[in-house]
Amino acid sequence: GDSVTQMEGPVTLSEEAFLTINCTYTATGYPSLFWYVQYPGEGLQLLLKATKADDKGSNKGFEATYRKETTSFHLEKGSVQVSDSAVYFCALSGRSGYSTLTFGKGTMLLVSP
Amino acid sequence: DVKVTQSSRYLVKRTGEKVFLECVQDMDHENMFWYRQDPGLGLRLIYFSYDVKMKEKGDIPEGYSVSREKKERFSLILESASTNQTSMYLCASIAEREGGEQYFGPGTRLTVT
């Protein structure tokens, strides 16, 4: 079945550091790929998405590129801020017809001033 | 703005009680979902519904049931709560059948004692 593997956290960075959170997936067919973010005490919200190979999703300075050859969708940001501290979830939508999502386990990011 | 609301942010129940978690969305979305979120396990799909009175089992349906009598409302029912159902429960909805964004509620943290 479908699965998503993302790096374990917490990831601890200083403000303005470069961020990479790795995500790889296993799926049949051609899934859509997502990054969701969960700020403390809140539900999840979509950060970015890509629906086909070589697509790049971007939002709020974050980017991720859909790499079919390596089955990866790594999240990057050039300069993190304290306000980026949150839990980040990689997900795929592969079960056709109902848009169900398969999530990774989440990676906590802690950014210090 | 799409809004997904959940009836309670925090809930404490006793073992054996029947528990209802309510979710309401205000954007006429067809598909609605219930997940549970546990540390180290990420989000796991319990049940979803693609239309009124229609439901499908997710990955971990055991011990749960659902009800969708109206399009905007999707209820999760714990027939006889157990301590291993202590968790964060997240509801989500989506308009599109394929590849669309899921909108999440703020979550209900349920503690079963």
Short mmCIF file of C-alpha atoms in Angstrom, two decimals:
data_model
loop_
_atom_site.label_atom_id
_atom_site.label_comp_id
_atom_site.label_asym_id
_atom_site.label_seq_id
_atom_site.Cartn_x
_atom_site.Cartn_y
_atom_site.Cartn_z
CA GLY A 1 0.00 0.00 0.00
CA ASP A 2 0.88 3.66 -0.07
CA SER A 3 3.37 4.98 2.47
CA VAL A 4 5.29 8.15 3.28
CA THR A 5 8.60 8.30 5.13
CA GLN A 6 9.94 11.56 6.47
CA MET A 7 12.93 12.34 8.61
CA GLU A 8 12.50 12.14 12.33
CA GLY A 9 12.78 15.22 14.43
CA PRO A 10 13.05 17.39 16.17
CA VAL A 11 15.04 19.49 13.77
CA THR A 12 16.64 22.34 15.70
CA LEU A 13 17.93 25.37 13.79
CA SER A 14 18.98 28.92 14.45
CA GLU A 15 17.09 31.75 12.80
CA GLU A 16 18.13 32.36 9.16
CA ALA A 17 19.54 28.83 8.76
CA PHE A 18 18.75 26.67 5.73
CA LEU A 19 16.08 24.02 6.19
CA THR A 20 15.66 20.64 4.53
CA ILE A 21 13.12 18.07 5.64
CA ASN A 22 13.36 14.86 3.66
CA CYS A 23 10.31 13.00 2.42
CA THR A 24 10.13 9.86 0.30
CA TYR A 25 7.07 7.93 -0.74
CA THR A 26 5.83 4.60 -2.05
CA ALA A 27 2.67 4.60 -4.13
CA THR A 28 1.05 2.99 -7.11
CA GLY A 29 0.17 5.26 -9.98
CA TYR A 30 0.85 8.98 -9.91
CA PRO A 31 -0.05 10.51 -6.58
CA SER A 32 -0.35 14.17 -5.73
CA LEU A 33 2.09 15.25 -3.01
CA PHE A 34 1.55 17.70 -0.19
CA TRP A 35 3.25 19.38 2.72
CA TYR A 36 1.01 20.34 5.62
CA VAL A 37 2.04 22.40 8.64
CA GLN A 38 0.62 22.26 12.16
CA TYR A 39 1.33 25.20 14.44
CA PRO A 40 1.04 24.62 18.20
CA GLY A 41 -2.55 24.12 19.31
CA GLU A 42 -3.97 24.19 15.80
CA GLY A 43 -5.14 21.83 13.10
CA LEU A 44 -3.22 21.17 9.91
CA GLN A 45 -3.09 23.60 7.04
CA LEU A 46 -1.80 23.10 3.54
CA LEU A 47 1.65 24.58 2.98
CA LEU A 48 2.23 23.55 -0.64
CA LYS A 49 1.45 20.83 -3.13
CA ALA A 50 2.54 19.31 -6.45
CA THR A 51 0.35 17.21 -8.67
CA LYS A 52 2.75 15.77 -11.25
CA ALA A 53 6.41 14.91 -11.75
CA ASP A 54 8.85 17.85 -11.83
CA ASP A 55 6.23 20.24 -10.46
CA LYS A 56 7.55 22.62 -7.81
CA GLY A 57 5.22 23.72 -5.05
CA SER A 58 6.05 26.90 -3.17
CA ASN A 59 4.54 29.06 -0.45
CA LYS A 60 5.83 31.42 2.27
CA GLY A 61 9.43 30.85 1.18
CA PHE A 62 9.11 27.05 1.35
CA GLU A 63 9.65 24.91 -1.75
CA ALA A 64 9.42 21.24 -2.69
CA THR A 65 9.90 19.52 -6.04
CA TYR A 66 8.09 16.33 -7.07
CA ARG A 67 10.89 13.92 -8.07
CA LYS A 68 9.42 10.78 -9.60
CA GLU A 69 12.80 9.17 -10.28
CA THR A 70 13.77 9.29 -6.61
CA THR A 71 10.18 9.17 -5.27
CA SER A 72 10.92 12.20 -3.12
CA PHE A 73 9.35 15.52 -2.17
CA HIS A 74 11.85 17.23 0.12
CA LEU A 75 10.84 20.48 1.82
CA GLU A 76 13.33 23.37 1.76
CA LYS A 77 13.52 26.95 2.96
CA GLY A 78 16.49 29.23 2.54
CA SER A 79 16.18 31.20 5.77
CA VAL A 80 13.94 30.00 8.60
CA GLN A 81 12.26 32.23 11.16
CA VAL A 82 11.21 31.58 14.74
CA SER A 83 7.61 31.69 13.52
CA ASP A 84 8.28 28.63 11.33
CA SER A 85 8.49 26.45 14.45
CA ALA A 86 5.81 23.82 13.91
CA VAL A 87 5.27 20.21 12.93
CA TYR A 88 5.52 19.48 9.19
CA PHE A 89 3.74 16.56 7.54
CA CYS A 90 4.43 15.14 4.12
CA ALA A 91 1.42 13.43 2.52
CA LEU A 92 0.24 11.85 -0.69
CA SER A 93 -3.16 11.45 -2.25
CA GLY A 94 -3.16 8.16 -4.06
CA ARG A 95 -6.41 6.37 -3.40
CA SER A 96 -8.42 7.40 -6.43
CA GLY A 97 -11.87 8.87 -6.16
CA TYR A 98 -12.02 10.19 -2.61
CA SER A 99 -8.87 12.27 -2.07
CA THR A 100 -7.81 10.33 1.02
CA LEU A 101 -4.37 11.26 2.25
CA THR A 102 -1.56 9.07 3.53
CA PHE A 103 0.64 11.01 5.96
CA GLY A 104 4.18 10.69 7.17
CA LYS A 105 4.77 10.73 10.91
CA GLY A 106 5.60 14.41 11.02
CA THR A 107 8.80 16.34 11.70
CA MET A 108 8.96 18.92 14.43
CA LEU A 109 10.96 22.03 13.60
CA LEU A 110 12.27 24.24 16.40
CA VAL A 111 13.85 27.55 15.42
CA SER A 112 15.70 29.58 18.03
CA PRO A 113 16.50 33.31 17.82
CA ASP B 1 -12.73 31.12 3.89
CA VAL B 2 -13.49 27.48 4.40
CA LYS B 3 -14.26 26.73 7.99
CA VAL B 4 -14.21 23.35 9.65
CA THR B 5 -15.30 23.36 13.27
CA GLN B 6 -15.21 20.64 15.89
CA SER B 7 -17.57 20.56 18.84
CA SER B 8 -14.94 20.46 21.59
CA ARG B 9 -11.25 21.27 21.87
CA TYR B 10 -10.80 19.14 24.99
CA LEU B 11 -12.89 16.24 26.24
CA VAL B 12 -12.47 13.90 29.20
CA LYS B 13 -14.53 10.71 29.31
CA ARG B 14 -14.60 7.55 31.37
CA THR B 15 -13.91 4.04 30.09
CA GLY B 16 -17.06 2.49 28.68
CA GLU B 17 -18.83 5.77 27.92
CA LYS B 18 -20.32 6.45 24.51
CA VAL B 19 -18.57 9.46 23.00
CA PHE B 20 -19.69 11.69 20.14
CA LEU B 21 -17.28 13.96 18.31
CA GLU B 22 -18.95 16.41 15.96
CA CYS B 23 -17.52 18.11 12.91
CA VAL B 24 -19.20 20.77 10.79
CA GLN B 25 -17.98 22.38 7.55
CA ASP B 26 -19.55 25.41 5.94
CA MET B 27 -18.44 25.06 2.31
CA ASP B 28 -20.77 22.37 0.96
CA HIS B 29 -17.92 19.85 0.63
CA GLU B 30 -18.83 16.34 -0.42
CA ASN B 31 -15.97 14.49 1.26
CA MET B 32 -15.27 14.49 4.98
CA PHE B 33 -12.66 12.61 7.00
CA TRP B 34 -11.81 11.64 10.56
CA TYR B 35 -8.18 11.10 11.60
CA ARG B 36 -6.48 10.44 14.86
CA GLN B 37 -3.07 11.92 15.58
CA ASP B 38 -0.63 10.24 17.96
CA PRO B 39 3.00 11.11 18.72
CA GLY B 40 5.37 9.11 16.56
CA LEU B 41 2.53 7.74 14.42
CA GLY B 42 1.41 10.82 12.52
CA LEU B 43 -2.17 10.97 11.26
CA ARG B 44 -4.13 7.82 10.61
CA LEU B 45 -7.44 7.71 8.76
CA ILE B 46 -10.33 6.28 10.77
CA TYR B 47 -13.33 6.76 8.47
CA PHE B 48 -14.37 8.97 5.61
CA SER B 49 -17.61 9.88 3.88
CA TYR B 50 -18.13 10.95 0.27
CA ASP B 51 -21.83 11.74 0.51
CA VAL B 52 -24.71 11.92 2.93
CA LYS B 53 -25.31 8.52 4.56
CA MET B 54 -22.25 7.08 2.77
CA LYS B 55 -19.16 5.98 4.66
CA GLU B 56 -15.96 4.09 4.05
CA LYS B 57 -13.52 2.53 6.49
CA GLY B 58 -10.08 4.00 6.69
CA ASP B 59 -6.96 2.34 8.03
CA ILE B 60 -7.98 2.01 11.69
CA PRO B 61 -11.81 1.80 11.97
CA GLU B 62 -11.94 -0.68 14.85
CA GLY B 63 -13.75 0.69 17.87
CA TYR B 64 -15.27 3.59 15.94
CA SER B 65 -18.36 4.31 13.89
CA VAL B 66 -19.53 7.40 12.01
CA SER B 67 -22.70 9.15 10.99
CA ARG B 68 -23.39 11.56 8.13
CA GLU B 69 -27.05 12.56 8.14
CA LYS B 70 -26.46 16.01 6.66
CA LYS B 71 -23.86 17.11 4.16
CA GLU B 72 -22.24 19.63 6.47
CA ARG B 73 -21.95 17.38 9.53
CA PHE B 74 -19.82 14.29 10.12
CA SER B 75 -19.86 12.61 13.52
CA LEU B 76 -17.37 10.17 14.98
CA ILE B 77 -18.74 7.79 17.59
CA LEU B 78 -16.85 5.77 20.14
CA GLU B 79 -19.41 3.16 21.18
CA SER B 80 -17.54 2.20 24.36
CA ALA B 81 -14.52 4.39 24.98
CA SER B 82 -11.28 2.75 26.02
CA THR B 83 -8.03 4.22 27.30
CA ASN B 84 -6.22 3.36 24.05
CA GLN B 85 -8.55 5.80 22.29
CA THR B 86 -7.00 8.71 24.15
CA SER B 87 -5.73 10.82 21.28
CA MET B 88 -6.09 13.97 19.20
CA TYR B 89 -8.94 13.66 16.70
CA LEU B 90 -8.89 15.75 13.55
CA CYS B 91 -11.72 16.27 11.10
CA ALA B 92 -11.16 17.40 7.50
CA SER B 93 -13.23 18.14 4.41
CA ILE B 94 -12.58 18.56 0.71
CA ALA B 95 -14.56 19.67 -2.32
CA GLU B 96 -12.71 17.93 -5.09
CA ARG B 97 -12.62 14.21 -5.74
CA GLU B 98 -8.97 14.11 -6.78
CA GLY B 99 -5.91 16.03 -5.70
CA GLY B 100 -7.55 18.83 -3.82
CA GLU B 101 -6.63 20.41 -0.54
CA GLN B 102 -8.10 18.98 2.63
CA TYR B 103 -9.22 21.61 5.15
CA PHE B 104 -8.76 20.65 8.78
CA GLY B 105 -10.57 21.54 11.96
CA PRO B 106 -8.62 22.55 15.09
CA GLY B 107 -8.83 19.08 16.63
CA THR B 108 -10.38 17.53 19.73
CA ARG B 109 -8.03 16.22 22.38
CA LEU B 110 -9.86 13.29 23.96
CA THR B 111 -8.71 11.74 27.22
CA VAL B 112 -10.31 8.49 28.34
CA THR B 113 -9.70 7.66 32.00
#
